[in-house]
Tab-separated table of C-alpha atoms in Angstrom:
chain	number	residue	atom	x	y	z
A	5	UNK	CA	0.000	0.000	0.000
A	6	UNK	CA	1.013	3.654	-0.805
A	7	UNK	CA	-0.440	6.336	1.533
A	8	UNK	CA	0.028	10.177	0.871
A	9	UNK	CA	-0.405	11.872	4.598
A	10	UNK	CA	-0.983	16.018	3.949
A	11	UNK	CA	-0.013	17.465	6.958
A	12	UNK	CA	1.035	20.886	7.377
A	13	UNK	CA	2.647	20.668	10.615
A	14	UNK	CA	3.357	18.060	13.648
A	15	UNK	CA	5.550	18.057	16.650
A	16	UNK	CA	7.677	15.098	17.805
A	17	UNK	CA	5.044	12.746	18.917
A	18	UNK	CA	4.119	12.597	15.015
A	19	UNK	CA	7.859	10.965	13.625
A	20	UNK	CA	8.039	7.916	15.422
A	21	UNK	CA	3.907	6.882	13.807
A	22	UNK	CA	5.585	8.218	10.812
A	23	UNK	CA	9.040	6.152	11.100
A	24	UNK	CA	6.579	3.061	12.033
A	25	UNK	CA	4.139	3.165	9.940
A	26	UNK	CA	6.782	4.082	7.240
A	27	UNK	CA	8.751	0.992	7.741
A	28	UNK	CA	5.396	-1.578	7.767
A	29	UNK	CA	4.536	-0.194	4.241
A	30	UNK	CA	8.245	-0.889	3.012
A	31	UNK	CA	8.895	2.687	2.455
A	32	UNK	CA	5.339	3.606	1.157
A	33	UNK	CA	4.436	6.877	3.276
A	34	UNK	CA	5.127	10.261	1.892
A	35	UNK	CA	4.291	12.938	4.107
A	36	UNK	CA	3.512	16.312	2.719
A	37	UNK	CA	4.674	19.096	5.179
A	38	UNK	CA	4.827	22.876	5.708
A	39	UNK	CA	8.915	23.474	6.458
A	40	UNK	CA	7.937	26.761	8.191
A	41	UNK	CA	5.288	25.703	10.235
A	42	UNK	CA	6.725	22.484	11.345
A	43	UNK	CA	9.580	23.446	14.378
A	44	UNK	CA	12.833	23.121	13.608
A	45	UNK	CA	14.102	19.993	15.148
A	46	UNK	CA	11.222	18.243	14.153
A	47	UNK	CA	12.035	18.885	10.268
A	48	UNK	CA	15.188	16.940	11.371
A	49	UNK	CA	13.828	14.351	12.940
A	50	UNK	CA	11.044	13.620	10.274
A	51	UNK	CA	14.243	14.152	7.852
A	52	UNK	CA	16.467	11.927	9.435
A	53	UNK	CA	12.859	9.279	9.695
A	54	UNK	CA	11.999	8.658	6.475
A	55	UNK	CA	14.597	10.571	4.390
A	56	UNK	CA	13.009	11.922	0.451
A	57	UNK	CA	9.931	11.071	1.796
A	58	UNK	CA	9.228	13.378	3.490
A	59	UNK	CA	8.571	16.386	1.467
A	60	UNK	CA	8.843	19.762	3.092
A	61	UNK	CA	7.123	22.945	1.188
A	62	UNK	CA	7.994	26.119	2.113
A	63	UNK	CA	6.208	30.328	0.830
A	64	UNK	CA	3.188	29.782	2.533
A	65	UNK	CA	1.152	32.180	3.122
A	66	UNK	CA	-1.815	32.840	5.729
A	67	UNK	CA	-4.596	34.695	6.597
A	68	UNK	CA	-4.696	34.430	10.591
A	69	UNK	CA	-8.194	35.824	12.513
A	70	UNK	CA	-8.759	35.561	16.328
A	71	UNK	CA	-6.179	34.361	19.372
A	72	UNK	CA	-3.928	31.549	18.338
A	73	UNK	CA	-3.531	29.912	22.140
A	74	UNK	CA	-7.215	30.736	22.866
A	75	UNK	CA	-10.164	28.597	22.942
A	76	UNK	CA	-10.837	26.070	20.640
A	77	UNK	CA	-12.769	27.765	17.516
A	78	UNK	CA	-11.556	30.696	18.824
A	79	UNK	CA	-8.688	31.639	16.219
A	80	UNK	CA	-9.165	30.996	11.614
A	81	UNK	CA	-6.250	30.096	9.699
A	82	UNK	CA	-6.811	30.573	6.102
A	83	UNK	CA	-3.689	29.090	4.022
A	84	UNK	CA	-2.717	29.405	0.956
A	85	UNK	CA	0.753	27.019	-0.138
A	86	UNK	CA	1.777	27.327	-3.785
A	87	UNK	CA	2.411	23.969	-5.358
A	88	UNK	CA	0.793	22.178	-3.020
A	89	UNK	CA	-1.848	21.112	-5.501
A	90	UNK	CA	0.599	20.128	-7.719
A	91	UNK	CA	2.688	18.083	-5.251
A	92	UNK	CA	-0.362	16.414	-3.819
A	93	UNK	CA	-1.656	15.327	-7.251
A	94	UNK	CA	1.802	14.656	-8.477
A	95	UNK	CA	2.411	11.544	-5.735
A	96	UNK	CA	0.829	8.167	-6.562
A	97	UNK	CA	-1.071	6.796	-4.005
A	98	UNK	CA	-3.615	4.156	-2.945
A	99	UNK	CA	-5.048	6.397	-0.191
A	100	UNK	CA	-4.492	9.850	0.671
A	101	UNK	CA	-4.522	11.219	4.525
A	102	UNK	CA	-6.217	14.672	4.959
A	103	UNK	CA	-5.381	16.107	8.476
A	104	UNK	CA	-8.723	17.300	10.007
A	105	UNK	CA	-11.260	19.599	7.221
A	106	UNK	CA	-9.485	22.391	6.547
A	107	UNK	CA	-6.118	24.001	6.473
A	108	UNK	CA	-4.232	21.710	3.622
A	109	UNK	CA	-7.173	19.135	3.410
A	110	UNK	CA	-8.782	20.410	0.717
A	111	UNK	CA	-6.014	19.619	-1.769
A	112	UNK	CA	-6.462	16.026	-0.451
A	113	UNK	CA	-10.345	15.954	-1.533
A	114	UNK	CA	-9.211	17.126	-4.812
A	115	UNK	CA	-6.847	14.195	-5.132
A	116	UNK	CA	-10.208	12.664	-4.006
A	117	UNK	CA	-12.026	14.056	-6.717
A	118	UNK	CA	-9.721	14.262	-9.393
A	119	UNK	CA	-7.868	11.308	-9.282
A	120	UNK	CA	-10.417	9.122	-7.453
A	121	UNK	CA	-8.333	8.616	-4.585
A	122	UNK	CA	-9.598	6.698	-1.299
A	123	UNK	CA	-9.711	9.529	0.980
A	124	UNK	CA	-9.036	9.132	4.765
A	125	UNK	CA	-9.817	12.118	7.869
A	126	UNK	CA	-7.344	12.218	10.421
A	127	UNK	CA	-9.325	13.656	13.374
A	128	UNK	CA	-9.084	14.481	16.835
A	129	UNK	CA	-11.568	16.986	17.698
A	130	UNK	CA	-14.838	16.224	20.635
A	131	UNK	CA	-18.033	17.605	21.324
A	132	UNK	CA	-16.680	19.182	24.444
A	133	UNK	CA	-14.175	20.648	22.309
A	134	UNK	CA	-16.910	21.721	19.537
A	135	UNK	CA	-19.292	23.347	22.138
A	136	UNK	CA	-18.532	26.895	20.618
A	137	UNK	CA	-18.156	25.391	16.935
A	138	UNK	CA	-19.847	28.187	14.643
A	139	UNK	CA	-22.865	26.718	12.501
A	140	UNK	CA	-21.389	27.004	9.425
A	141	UNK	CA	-18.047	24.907	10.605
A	142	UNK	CA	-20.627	21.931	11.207
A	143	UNK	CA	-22.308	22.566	7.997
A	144	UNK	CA	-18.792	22.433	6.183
A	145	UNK	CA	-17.294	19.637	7.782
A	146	UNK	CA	-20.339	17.711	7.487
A	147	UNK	CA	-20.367	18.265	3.407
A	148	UNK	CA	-16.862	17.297	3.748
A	149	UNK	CA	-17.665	14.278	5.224
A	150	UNK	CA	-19.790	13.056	1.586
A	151	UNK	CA	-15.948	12.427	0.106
A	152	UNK	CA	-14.480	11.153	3.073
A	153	UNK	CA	-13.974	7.145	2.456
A	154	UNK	CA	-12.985	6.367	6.204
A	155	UNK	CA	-12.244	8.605	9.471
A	156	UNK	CA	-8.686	7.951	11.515
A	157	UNK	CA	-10.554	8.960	15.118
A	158	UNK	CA	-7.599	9.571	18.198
A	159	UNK	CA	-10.230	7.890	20.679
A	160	UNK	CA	-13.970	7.452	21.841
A	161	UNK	CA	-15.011	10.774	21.968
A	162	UNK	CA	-13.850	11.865	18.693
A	163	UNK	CA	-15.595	8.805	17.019
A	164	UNK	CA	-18.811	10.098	19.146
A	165	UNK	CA	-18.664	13.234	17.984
A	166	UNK	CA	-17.603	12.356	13.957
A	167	UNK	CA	-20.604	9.867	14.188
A	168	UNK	CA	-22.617	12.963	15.077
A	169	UNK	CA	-21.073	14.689	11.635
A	170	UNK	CA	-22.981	11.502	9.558
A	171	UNK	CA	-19.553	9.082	9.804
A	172	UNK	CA	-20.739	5.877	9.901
A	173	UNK	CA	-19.102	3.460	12.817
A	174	UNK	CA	-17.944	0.476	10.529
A	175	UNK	CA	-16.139	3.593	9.043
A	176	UNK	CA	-14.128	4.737	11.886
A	177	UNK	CA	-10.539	3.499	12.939
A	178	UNK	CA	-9.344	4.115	16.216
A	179	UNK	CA	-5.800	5.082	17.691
A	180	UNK	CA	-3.920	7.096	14.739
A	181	UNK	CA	-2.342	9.117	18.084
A	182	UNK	CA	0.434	8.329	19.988
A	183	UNK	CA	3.046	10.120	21.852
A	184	UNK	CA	6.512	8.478	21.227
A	185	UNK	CA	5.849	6.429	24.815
A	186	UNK	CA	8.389	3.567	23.821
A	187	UNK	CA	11.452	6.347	23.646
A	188	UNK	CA	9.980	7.920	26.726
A	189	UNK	CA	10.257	4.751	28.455
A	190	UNK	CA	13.852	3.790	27.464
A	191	UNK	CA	14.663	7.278	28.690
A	192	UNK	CA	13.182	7.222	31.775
A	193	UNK	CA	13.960	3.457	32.535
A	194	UNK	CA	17.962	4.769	31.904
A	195	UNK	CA	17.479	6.838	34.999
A	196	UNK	CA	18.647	4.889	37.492
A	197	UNK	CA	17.574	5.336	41.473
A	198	UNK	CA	21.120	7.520	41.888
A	199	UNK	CA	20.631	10.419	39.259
A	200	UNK	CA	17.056	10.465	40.343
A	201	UNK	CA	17.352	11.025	43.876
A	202	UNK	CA	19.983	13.560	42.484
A	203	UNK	CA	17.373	15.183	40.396
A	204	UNK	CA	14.234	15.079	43.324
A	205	UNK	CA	17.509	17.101	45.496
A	206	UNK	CA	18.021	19.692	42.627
A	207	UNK	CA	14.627	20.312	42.343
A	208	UNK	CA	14.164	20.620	46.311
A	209	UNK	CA	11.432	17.960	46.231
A	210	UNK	CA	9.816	16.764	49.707
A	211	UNK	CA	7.458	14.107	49.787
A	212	UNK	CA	5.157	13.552	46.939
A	213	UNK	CA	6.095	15.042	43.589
A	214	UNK	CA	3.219	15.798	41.485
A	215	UNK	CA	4.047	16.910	37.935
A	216	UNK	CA	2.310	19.185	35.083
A	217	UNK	CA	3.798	19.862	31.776
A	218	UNK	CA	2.171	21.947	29.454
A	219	UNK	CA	1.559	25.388	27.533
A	220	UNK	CA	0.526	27.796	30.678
A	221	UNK	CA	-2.316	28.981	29.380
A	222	UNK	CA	-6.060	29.584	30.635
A	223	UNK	CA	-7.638	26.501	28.463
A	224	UNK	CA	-4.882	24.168	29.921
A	225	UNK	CA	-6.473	24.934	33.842
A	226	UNK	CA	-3.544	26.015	35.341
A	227	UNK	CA	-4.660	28.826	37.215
A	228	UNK	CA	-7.343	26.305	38.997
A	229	UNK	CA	-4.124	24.248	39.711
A	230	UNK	CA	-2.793	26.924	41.420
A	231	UNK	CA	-5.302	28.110	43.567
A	232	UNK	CA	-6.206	23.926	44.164
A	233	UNK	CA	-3.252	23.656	45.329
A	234	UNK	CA	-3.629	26.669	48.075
A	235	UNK	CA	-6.212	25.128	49.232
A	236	UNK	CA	-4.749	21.684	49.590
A	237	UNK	CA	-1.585	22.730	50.732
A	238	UNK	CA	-3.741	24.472	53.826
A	239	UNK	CA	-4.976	20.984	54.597
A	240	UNK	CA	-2.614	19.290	54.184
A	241	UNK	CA	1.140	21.336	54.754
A	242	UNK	CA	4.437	19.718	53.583
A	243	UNK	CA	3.232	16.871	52.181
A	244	UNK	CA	3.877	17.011	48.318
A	245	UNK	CA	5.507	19.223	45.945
A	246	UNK	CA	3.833	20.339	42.665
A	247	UNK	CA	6.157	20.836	39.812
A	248	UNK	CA	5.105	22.585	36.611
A	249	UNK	CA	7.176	22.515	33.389
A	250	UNK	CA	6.322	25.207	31.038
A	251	UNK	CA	6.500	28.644	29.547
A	252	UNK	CA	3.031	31.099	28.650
A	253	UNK	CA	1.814	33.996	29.247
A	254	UNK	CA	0.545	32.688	33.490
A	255	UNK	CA	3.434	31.971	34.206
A	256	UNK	CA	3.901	36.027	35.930
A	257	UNK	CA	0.433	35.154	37.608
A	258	UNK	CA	1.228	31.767	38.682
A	259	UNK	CA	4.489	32.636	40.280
A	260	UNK	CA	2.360	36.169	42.265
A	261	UNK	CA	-0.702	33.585	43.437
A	262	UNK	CA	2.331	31.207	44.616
A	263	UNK	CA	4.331	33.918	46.965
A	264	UNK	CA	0.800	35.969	48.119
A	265	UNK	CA	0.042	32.441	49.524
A	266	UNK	CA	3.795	31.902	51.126
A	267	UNK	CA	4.105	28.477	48.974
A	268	UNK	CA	7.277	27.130	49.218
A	269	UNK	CA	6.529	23.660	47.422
A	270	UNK	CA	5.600	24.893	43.792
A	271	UNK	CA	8.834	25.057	41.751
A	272	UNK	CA	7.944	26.655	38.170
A	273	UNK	CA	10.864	25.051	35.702
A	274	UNK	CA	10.491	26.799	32.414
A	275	UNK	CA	10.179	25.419	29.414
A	276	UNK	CA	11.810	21.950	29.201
A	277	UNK	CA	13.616	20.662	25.591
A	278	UNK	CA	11.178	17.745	24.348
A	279	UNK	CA	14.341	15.735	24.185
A	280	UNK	CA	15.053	16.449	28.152
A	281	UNK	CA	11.827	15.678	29.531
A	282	UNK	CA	12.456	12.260	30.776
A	283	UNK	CA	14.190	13.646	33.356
A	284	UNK	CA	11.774	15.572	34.454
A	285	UNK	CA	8.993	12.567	34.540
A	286	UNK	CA	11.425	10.296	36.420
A	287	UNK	CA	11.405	12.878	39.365
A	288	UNK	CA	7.744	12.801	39.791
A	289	UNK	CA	5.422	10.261	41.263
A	290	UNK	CA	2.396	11.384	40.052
A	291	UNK	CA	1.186	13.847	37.316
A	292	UNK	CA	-1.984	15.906	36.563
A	293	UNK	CA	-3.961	16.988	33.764
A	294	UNK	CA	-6.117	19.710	35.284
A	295	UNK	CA	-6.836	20.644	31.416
A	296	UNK	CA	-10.275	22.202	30.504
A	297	UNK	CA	-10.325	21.861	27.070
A	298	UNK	CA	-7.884	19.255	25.188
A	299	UNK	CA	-8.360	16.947	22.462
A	300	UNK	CA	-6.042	14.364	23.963
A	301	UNK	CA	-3.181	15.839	25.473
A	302	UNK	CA	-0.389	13.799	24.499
A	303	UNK	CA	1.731	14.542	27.690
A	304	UNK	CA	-0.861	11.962	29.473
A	305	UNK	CA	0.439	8.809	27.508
A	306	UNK	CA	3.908	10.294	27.798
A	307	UNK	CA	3.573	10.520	31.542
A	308	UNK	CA	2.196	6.627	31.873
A	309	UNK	CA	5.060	5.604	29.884
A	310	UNK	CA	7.273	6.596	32.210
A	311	UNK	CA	5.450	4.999	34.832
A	312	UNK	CA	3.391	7.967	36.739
A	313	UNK	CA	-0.553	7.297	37.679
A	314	UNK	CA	-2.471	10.230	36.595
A	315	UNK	CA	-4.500	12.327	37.829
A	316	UNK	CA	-6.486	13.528	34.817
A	317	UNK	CA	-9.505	16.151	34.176
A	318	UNK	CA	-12.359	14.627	32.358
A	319	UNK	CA	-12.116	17.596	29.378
A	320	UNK	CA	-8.998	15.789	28.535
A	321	UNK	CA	-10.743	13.820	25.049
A	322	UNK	CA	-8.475	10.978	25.595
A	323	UNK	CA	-9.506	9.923	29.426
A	324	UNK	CA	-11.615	7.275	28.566
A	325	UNK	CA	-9.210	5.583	26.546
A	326	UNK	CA	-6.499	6.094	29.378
A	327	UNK	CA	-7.201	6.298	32.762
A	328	UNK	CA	-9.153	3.610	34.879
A	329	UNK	CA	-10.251	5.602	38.128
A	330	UNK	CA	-8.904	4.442	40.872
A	331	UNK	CA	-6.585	1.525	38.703
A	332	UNK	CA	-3.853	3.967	37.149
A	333	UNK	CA	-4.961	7.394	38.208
A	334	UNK	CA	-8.162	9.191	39.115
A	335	UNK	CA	-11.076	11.467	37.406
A	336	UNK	CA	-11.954	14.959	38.270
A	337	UNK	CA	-13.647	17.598	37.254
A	338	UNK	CA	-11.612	21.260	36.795
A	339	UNK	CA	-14.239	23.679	37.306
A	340	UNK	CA	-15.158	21.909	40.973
A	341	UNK	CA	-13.213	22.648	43.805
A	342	UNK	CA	-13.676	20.376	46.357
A	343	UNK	CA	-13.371	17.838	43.597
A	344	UNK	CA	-10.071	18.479	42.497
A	345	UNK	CA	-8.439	18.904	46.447
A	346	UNK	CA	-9.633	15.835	46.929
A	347	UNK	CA	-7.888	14.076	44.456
A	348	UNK	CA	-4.975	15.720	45.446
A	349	UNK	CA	-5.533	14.334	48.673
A	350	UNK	CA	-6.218	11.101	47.612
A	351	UNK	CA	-2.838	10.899	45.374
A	352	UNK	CA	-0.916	12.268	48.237
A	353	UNK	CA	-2.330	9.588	50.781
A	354	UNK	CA	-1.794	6.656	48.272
A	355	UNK	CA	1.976	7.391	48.134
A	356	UNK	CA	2.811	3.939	48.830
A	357	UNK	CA	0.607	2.762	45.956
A	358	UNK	CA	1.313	5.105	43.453
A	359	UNK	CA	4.161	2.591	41.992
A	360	UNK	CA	2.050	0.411	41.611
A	361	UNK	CA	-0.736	2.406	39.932
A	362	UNK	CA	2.050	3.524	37.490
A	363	UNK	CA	3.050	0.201	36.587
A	364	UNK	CA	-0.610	-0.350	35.330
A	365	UNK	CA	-0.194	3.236	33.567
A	366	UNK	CA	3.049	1.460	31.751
A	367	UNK	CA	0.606	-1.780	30.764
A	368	UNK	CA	-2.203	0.239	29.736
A	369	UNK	CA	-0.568	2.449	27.601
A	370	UNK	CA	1.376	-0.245	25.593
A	371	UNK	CA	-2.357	-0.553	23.778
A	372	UNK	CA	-1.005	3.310	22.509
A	373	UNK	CA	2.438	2.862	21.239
A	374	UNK	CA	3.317	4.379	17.681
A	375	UNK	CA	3.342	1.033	15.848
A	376	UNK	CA	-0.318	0.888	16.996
A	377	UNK	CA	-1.042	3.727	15.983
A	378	UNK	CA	0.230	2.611	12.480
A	379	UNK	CA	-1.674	-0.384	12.585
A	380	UNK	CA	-4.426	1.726	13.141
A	381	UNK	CA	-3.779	4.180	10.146
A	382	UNK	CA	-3.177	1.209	8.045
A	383	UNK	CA	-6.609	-0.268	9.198
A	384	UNK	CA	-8.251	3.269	8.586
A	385	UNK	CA	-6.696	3.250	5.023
A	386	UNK	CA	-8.016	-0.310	4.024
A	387	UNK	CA	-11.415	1.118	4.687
A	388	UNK	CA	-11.102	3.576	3.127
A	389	UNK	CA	-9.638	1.500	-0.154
A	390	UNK	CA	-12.748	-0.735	0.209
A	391	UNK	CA	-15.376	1.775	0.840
A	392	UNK	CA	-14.175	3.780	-2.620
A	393	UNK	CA	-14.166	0.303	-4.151
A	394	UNK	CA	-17.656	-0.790	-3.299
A	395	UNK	CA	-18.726	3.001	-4.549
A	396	UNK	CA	-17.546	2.635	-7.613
A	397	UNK	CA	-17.610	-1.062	-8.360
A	398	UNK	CA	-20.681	-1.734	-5.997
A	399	UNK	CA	-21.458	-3.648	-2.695
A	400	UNK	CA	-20.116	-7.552	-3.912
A	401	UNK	CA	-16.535	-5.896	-4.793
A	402	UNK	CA	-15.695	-4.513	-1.479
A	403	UNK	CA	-15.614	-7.753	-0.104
A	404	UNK	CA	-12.335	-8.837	-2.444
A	405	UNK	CA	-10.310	-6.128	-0.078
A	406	UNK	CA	-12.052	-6.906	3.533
A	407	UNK	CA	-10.708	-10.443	3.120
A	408	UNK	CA	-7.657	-11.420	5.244
């Protein structure tokens, strides 16, 4: 199988599906990829991954409305790319990937309609998510959805919600996401009881080390962290250290509500190099997702990888494939107070279990590894062959490509 992925930009997590699913279809993946948009050291990693192809296009340009780290539906990005078109339509392939509806997508539906392509969504968005969606986004994606041959859904939610568009279940492949949780886990297993104990002393941790990593922004609920955390620390003094790993534009508020309250247990690291962060997850025995909007924050399976139980908001879109309350982590919700002390409680009093709890993090997240993931877009792309099949050929011929 050949499969064209248009994709205008990805971080890390992306180039080890990439490299996977890459290698399973004997070099058959091209990617299609903005070179500006895409950071840096990613372009070399994705580079360095699957070599010619992966074909970087640069001279974009963009009509941007709204607040980029805002709100979901909050912020347009109209692009245009010259020769994407032509590079899209120029690649042979036996399915092509779109990345969600818009942005570079619609050159994939012409492949669609041009070229009769199979034509597969890569999707991650919720209804949570979608609360605010504008009318007219619906109606779009939902006109979209006549081409589409087959969805690539990140977990349960999504498919919920793209079954609410008019996608059809038997149409729907599950798990295209990953974070890159096997090189997490060699990282973090290299860390040996020594340099960790070395790293809890650097970072002045005292007993329980609960850890957040993310953009510091309104949507990602860290300033109901914070003043969670005031609260808890009031009930219960010196008995954990919280740990967030980050740059954004709270971090000036986070570090005022932190001395007005005379904390001296929150340590506010910065922003952290992707390739460092194992470090950073092998000093923690816990970590939380207080998130309250995310399509599936990544840093969750990253976090289980390396062995943590999680404490994890239910707006994170990925929780129900994830976390088993009570098993490897715990449920809460954001926006309730007394709820989210008292998982911090709970965490802090189930120190001696929270190994334990993140070894069934490590086993649970093996079902979300990237050559899963590209079994999964491989699955998603078979539909999608044999749904554009029976279309054109009718209902008996579909069967031919379902067969093992």
């Amino acid at each position: 199988m050949r499969i064209l992925w248009v994709n205008p930009s990805f971080l890390d997590y992306r180039v080890p599906v990439y490299d996977a699913l890459n290698r399973m279809l004997d070099g058959g993946l091209r990617v299609v990829y903005s070179k500006e948009r895409t950071p840096p050291r990613v372009v070399r990693k994705v580079e360095e991954a699957l070599g010619g192809n992966a074909i970087g296009l640069t001279g974009e340009h963009r009509l941007e409305l709204g607040e980029k780290q805002a709100w979901a539906n909050s912020f347009i990005r109209i692009p245009y790319q010259p020769g994407l078109m032509r590079t899209v339509l120029g690649i042979e392939a036996d399915a092509v990937i779109g990345e969600g509806f818009f942005q570079w997508t619609p050159a994939a539906l012409m492949k669609k309609l041009v070229q009769k392509t199979p034509l597969a969504i890569a999707y991650e968005r919720t209804a949570h998510t979608e609360r605010r969606c504008p009318p007219w986004r619906t109606v779009y994606r939902r006109q979209v959805l006549k081409f589409v041959d087959a969805m690539l859904c990140s977990g349960e939610q999504c498919s919920r919600y793209s079954q609410s568009l008019g996608m059809p279940p038997d149409r729907i492949a599950l798990g295209h996401m990953s974070a890159d949780t096997e090189g997490l886990r060699v990282r973090c297993s290299g860390i040996g009881p020594d340099l960790r104990a070395a790293i809890r002393k650097h970072l002045r941790v005292e007993g329980v080390a609960i850890l957040f990593i993310g953009r510091l922004v309104e949507l990602k609920g860290v300033r109901r962290l914070m003043e969670s955390w005031i609260r808890f620390e009031q009930a219960c003094p010196g008995t954990a250290t919280l740990l967030i790993a980050g740059g954004g534009p709270f971090r000036p508020q986070l570090e005022t509500m932190a001395a007005e309250a005379g904390l001296g247990n929150v340590r506010l690291l910065g922003h952290v190099d992707y390739d460092d962060l194992a470090a950073v997850y092998a000093a923690a025995d816990a970590f939380i997702m207080p998130t309250l909007e995310d399509n599936g924050a990544l840093v969750v399976p990253e976090a289980m990888a390396c062995g943590l139980p999680i404490i994890c908001s239910k707006y994170n879109g990925m929780h129900e494939d994830l976390i088993r309350d009570g098993d490897n982590g715990w449920i809460f919700d954001p926006h309730d107070p007394e709820d989210f002390v008292d998982r911090l409680r709970v965490c802090v009093a189930s120190a001696s279990r929270l190994p334990e709890m993140g070894s069934r993090s490590v086993e649970i997240v093996q079902r979300h590894t990237p050559l899963r993931a590209a079994e999964s877009v491989i699955d998603g792309c078979r539909m999608a062959i044999s749904h554009a099949y029976r279309r054109q050929r009718g209902p008996q011929a579909g069967q031919l490509l379902t067969r093992p």
